[in-house]
Short mmCIF file of C-alpha atoms in Angstrom, two decimals:
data_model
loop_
_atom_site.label_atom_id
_atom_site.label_comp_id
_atom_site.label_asym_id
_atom_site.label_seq_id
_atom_site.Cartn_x
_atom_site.Cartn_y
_atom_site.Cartn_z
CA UNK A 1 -12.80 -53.05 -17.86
CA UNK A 2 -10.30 -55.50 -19.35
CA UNK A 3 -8.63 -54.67 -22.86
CA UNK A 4 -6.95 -57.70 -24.58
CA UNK A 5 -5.57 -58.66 -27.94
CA UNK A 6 -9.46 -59.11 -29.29
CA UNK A 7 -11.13 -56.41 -27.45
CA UNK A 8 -13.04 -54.48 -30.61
CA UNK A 9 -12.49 -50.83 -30.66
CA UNK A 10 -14.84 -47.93 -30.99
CA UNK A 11 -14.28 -44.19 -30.65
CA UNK A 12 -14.85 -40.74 -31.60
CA UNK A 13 -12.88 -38.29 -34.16
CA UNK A 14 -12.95 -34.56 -33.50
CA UNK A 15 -10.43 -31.83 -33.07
CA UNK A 16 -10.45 -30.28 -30.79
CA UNK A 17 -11.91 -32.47 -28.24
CA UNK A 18 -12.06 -31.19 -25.06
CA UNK A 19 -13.97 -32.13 -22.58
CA UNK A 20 -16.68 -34.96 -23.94
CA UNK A 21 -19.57 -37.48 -22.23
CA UNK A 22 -19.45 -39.90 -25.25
CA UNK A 23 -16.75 -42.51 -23.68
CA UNK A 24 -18.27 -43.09 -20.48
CA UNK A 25 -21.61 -43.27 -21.76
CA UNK A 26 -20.47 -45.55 -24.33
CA UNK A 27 -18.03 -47.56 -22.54
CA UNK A 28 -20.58 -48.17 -19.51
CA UNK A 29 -23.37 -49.25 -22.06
CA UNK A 30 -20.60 -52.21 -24.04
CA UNK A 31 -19.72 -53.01 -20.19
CA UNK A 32 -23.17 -53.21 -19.58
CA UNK A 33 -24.02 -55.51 -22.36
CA UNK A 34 -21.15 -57.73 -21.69
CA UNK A 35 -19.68 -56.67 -24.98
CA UNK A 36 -15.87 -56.64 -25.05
CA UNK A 37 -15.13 -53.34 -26.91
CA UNK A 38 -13.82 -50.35 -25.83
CA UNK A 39 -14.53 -46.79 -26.87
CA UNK A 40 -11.83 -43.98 -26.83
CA UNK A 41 -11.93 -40.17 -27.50
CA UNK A 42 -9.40 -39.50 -30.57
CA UNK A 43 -8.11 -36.00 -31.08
CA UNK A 44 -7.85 -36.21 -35.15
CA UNK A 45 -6.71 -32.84 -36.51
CA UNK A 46 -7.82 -32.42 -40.08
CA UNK A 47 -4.17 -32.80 -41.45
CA UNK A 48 -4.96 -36.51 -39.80
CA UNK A 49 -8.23 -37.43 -40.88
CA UNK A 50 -6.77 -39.68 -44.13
CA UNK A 51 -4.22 -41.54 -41.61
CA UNK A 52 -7.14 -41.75 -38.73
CA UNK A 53 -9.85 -43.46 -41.68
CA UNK A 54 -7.09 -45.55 -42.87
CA UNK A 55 -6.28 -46.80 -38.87
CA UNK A 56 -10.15 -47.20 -38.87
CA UNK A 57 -10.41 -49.23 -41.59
CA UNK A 58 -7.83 -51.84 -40.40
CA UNK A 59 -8.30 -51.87 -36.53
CA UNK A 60 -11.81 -50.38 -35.52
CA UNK A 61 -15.56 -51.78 -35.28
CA UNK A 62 -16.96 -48.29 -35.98
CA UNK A 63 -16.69 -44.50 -35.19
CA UNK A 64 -18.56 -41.44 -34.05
CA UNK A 65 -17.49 -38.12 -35.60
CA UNK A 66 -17.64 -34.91 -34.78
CA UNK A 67 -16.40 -31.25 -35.56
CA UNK A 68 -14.61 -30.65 -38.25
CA UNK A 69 -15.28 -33.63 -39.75
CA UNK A 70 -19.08 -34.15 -39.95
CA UNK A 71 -18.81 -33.22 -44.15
CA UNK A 72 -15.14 -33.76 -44.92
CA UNK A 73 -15.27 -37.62 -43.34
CA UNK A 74 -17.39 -38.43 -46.32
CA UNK A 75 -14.91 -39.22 -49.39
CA UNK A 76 -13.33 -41.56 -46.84
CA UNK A 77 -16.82 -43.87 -46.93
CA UNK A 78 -17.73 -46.56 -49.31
CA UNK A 79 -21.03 -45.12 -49.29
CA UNK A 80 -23.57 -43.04 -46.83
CA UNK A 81 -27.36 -44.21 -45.51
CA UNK A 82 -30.63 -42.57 -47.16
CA UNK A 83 -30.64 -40.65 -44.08
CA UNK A 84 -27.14 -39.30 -44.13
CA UNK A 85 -26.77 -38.49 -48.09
CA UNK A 86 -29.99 -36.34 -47.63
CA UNK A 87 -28.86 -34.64 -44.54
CA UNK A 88 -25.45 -34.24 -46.02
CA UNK A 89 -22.97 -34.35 -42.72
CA UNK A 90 -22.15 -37.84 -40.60
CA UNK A 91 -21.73 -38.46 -37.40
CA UNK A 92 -21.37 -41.90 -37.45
CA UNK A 93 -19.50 -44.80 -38.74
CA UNK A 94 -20.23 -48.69 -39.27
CA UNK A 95 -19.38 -51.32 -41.35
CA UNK A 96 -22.07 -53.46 -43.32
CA UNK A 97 -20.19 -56.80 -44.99
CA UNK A 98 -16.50 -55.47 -46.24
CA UNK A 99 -17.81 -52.24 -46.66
CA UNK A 100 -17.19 -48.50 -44.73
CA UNK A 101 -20.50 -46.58 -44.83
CA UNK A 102 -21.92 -43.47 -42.89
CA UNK A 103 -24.94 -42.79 -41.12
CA UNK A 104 -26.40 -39.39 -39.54
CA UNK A 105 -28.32 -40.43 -36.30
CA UNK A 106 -28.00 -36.32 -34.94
CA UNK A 107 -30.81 -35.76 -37.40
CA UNK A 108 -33.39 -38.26 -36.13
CA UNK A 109 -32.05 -37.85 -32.52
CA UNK A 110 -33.02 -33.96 -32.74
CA UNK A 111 -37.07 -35.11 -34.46
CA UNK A 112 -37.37 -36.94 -30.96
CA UNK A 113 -36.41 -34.55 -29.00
CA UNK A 114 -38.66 -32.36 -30.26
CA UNK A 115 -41.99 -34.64 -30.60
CA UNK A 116 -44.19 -33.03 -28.37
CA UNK A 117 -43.63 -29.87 -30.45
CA UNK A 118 -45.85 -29.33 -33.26
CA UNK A 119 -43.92 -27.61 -35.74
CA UNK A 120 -46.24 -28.01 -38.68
CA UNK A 121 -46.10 -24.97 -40.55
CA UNK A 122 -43.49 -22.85 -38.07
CA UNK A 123 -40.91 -20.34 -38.79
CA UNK A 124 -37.70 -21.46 -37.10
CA UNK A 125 -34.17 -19.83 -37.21
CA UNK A 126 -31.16 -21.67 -37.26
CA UNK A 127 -27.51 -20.62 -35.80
CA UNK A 128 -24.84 -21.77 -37.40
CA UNK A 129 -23.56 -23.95 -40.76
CA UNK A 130 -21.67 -26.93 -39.98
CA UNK A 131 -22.93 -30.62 -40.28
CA UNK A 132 -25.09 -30.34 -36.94
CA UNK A 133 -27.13 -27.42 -38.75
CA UNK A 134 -27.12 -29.72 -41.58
CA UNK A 135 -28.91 -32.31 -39.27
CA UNK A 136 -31.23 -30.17 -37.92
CA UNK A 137 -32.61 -28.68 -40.84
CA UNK A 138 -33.28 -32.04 -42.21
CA UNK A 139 -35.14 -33.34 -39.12
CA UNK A 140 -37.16 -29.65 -39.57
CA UNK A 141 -37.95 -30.56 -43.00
CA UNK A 142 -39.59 -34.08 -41.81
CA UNK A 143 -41.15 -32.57 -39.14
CA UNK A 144 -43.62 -30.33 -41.69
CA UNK A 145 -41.52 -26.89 -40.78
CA UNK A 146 -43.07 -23.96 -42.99
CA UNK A 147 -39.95 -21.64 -42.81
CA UNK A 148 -36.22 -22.25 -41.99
CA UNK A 149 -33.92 -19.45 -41.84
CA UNK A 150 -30.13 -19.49 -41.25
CA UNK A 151 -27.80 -17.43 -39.95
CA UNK A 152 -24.30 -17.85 -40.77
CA UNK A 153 -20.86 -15.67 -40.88
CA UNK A 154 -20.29 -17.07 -44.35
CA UNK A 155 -23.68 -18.34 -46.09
CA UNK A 156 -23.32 -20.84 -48.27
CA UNK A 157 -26.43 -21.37 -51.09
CA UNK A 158 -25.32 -24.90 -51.88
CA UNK A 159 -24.98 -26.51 -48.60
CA UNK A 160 -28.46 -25.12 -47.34
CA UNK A 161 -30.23 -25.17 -50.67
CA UNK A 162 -33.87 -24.84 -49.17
CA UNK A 163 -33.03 -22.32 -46.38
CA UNK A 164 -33.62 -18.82 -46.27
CA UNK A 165 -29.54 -17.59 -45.69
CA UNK A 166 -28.72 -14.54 -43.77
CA UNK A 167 -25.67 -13.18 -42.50
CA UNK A 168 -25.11 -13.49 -38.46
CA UNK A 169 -25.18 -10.12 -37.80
CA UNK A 170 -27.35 -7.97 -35.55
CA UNK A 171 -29.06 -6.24 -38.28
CA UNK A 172 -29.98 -9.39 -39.77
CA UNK A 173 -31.14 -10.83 -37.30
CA UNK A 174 -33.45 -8.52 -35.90
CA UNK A 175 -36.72 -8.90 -37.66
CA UNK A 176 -36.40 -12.90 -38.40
CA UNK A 177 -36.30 -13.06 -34.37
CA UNK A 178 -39.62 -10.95 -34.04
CA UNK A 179 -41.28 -13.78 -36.00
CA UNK A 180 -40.26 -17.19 -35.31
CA UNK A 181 -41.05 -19.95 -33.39
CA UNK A 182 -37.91 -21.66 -32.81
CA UNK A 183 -34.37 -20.82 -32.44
CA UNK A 184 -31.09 -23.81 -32.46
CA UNK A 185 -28.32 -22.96 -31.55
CA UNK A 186 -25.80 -24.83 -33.91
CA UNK A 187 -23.31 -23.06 -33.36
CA UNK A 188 -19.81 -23.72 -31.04
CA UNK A 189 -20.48 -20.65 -28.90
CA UNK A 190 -21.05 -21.92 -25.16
CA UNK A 191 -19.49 -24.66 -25.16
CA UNK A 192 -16.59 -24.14 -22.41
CA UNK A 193 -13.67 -22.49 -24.56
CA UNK A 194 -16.01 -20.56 -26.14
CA UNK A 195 -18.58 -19.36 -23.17
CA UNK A 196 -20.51 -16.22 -24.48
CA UNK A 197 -23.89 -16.32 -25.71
CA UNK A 198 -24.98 -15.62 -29.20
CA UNK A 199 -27.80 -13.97 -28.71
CA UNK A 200 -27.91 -11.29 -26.32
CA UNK A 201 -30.27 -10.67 -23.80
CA UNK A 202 -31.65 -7.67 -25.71
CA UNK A 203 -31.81 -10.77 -28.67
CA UNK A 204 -33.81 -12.35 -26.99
CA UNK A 205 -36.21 -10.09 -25.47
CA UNK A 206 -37.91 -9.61 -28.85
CA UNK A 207 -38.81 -13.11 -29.43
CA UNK A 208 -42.43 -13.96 -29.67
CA UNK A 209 -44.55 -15.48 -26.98
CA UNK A 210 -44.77 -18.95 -26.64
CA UNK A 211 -41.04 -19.57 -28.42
CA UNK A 212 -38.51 -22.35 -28.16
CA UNK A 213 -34.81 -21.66 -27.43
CA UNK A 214 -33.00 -24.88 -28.58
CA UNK A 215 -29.10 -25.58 -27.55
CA UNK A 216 -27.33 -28.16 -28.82
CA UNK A 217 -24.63 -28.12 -26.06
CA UNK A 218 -25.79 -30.28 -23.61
CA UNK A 219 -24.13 -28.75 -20.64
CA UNK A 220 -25.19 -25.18 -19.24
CA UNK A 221 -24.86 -22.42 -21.39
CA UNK A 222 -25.83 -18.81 -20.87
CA UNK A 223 -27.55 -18.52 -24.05
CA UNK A 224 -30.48 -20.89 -22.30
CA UNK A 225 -29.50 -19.19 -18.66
CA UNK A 226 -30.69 -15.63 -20.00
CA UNK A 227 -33.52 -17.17 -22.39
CA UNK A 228 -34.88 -18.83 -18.80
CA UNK A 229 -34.52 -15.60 -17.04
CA UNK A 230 -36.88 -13.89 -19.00
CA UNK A 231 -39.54 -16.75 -19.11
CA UNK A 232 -38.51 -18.39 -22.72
CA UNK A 233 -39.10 -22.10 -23.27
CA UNK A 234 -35.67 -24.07 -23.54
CA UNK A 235 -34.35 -27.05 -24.10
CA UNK A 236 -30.39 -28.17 -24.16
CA UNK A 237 -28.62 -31.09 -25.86
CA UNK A 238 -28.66 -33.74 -23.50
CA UNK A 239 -31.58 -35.24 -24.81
CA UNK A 240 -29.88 -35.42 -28.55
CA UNK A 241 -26.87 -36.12 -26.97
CA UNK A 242 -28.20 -39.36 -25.76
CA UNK A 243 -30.61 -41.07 -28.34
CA UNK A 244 -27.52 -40.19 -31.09
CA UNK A 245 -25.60 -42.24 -29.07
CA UNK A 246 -27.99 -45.19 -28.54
CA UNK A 247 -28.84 -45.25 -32.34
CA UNK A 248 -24.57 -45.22 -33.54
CA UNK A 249 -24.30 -47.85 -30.50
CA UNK A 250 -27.01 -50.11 -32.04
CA UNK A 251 -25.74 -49.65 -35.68
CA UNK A 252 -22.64 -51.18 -34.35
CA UNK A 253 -23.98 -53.60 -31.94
CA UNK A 254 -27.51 -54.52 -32.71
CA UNK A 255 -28.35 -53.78 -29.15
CA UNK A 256 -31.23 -51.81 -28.43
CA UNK A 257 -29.59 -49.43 -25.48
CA UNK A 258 -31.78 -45.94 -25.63
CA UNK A 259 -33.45 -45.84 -22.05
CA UNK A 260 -29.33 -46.84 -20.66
CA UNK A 261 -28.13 -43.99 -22.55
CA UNK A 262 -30.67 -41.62 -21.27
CA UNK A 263 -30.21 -42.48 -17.99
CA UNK A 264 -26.60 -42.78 -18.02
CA UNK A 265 -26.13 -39.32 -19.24
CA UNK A 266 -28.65 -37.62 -16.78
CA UNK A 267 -25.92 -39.22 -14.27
CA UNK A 268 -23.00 -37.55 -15.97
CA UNK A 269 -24.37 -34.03 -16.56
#
């Protein structure tokens, strides 16, 4: 890869970062395609966010986002797609013409993954409150969901207007688990710096037959590492991982990459 004066410049805001699949994925797809862009991973603390939108605005072809930033990104935008006013939270960044707008792709990304579930009328049970939760409960909703519950340390009524809120507590917890049909992880916990599970193994010996443990991490956790021990359908984050990417990569290069992506990250992970 060759970076020069007109080399167009992609990347991906978050804080922290750590460790992350979305440059080499990304960067191996625009080599691919013989596109001359390059795509960084940009530790923007949220003291930074106003200088890192303004440095977008003048110098970069687009953006992914991530943690913290999925909600606070938005005042930054000249406007938001259909997809991502309704889901609330963006993930991804593009220009149309002159003007800034964001897009949610985590939301339709998640629906796919989850096609060959039928989730028509289901209970499911969310973990966690941040703009990925946002996402999921929206791709729920499409998908004919009967019942969404979330659990949350601090549960808030207006950002999950449609969801039944309960505190993420033990107690709490308890009897939604007996009952539903589908648990997502939304939360940060297994992800590397933060490795323990947030269910326990007790958790998750009351779920129901036939139920789906969901991760959004895409790399090993033990959450899905116990679930699998005791027989429990899973399913991690890889797959999301990968069709959010190809859908941000075609809003900013009209290039229809989804089976690269896919197999690109099952090389990575």
């Amino acid at each position: 890869m060759q970076i020069a004066a007109n080399t167009r410049l992609y990347g991906l805001f978050g804080y922290p970062l750590g460790h992350t699949l979305s440059p080499s994925m990304h960067n191996a797809a625009l080599e691919s395609c013989g596109i001359d862009a390059v795509y960084l991973a940009l530790s923007v603390p949220p003291e930074k966010l106003a200088g890192a939108m303004e440095g977008l605005r003048a110098f970069m072809g687009g953006a992914n986002v991530t943690v913290p930033h999925k909600v606070s990104v938005i005042p930054f935008l000249d406007g938001l797609t259909e997809v991502a006013e309704a889901v609330g939270a963006v993930n991804t960044i593009f220009w149309e013409g002159d003007r800034l707008l964001g897009d949610n792709t985590d939301a339709p990304a998640f629906r796919e993954t989850l096609r060959d579930v039928d989730l028509v009328g289901k209970k499911a049970l969310i973990l966690g409150a941040g703009g990925a939760a946002k996402a999921v409960v929206h791709a729920l909703r499409q998908a004919g969901i009967g019942k969404i519950s979330l659990a949350a340390r601090h549960p808030d009524p207006k950002a999950f207007p449609l969801c039944d809120l309960v505190f993420f507590e033990k107690e709490a917890l308890a009897p939604l688990l007996k009952e539903v049909d589908l648990v997502v992880n939304a939360t940060p916990l297994g992800l590397p710096k933060n490795p323990e599970s947030p269910l326990s193994r007790e958790q998750l010996a009351t779920l129901r037959d036939g139920a789906l443990v969901y991760d959004l991490i895409y790399t090993p956790t033990s959450l899905l590492s116990m679930a699998r021990e005791r027989g429990i359908l899973v399913r991690d984050g890889s797959g999301m991982l990968a069709r959010q990417a190809a859908l941000s990569f075609r809003r900013w290069t009209g290039r229809d990459c989804a089976d690269f992506f896919e197999k690109s990250l099952a090389s990575r992970v």
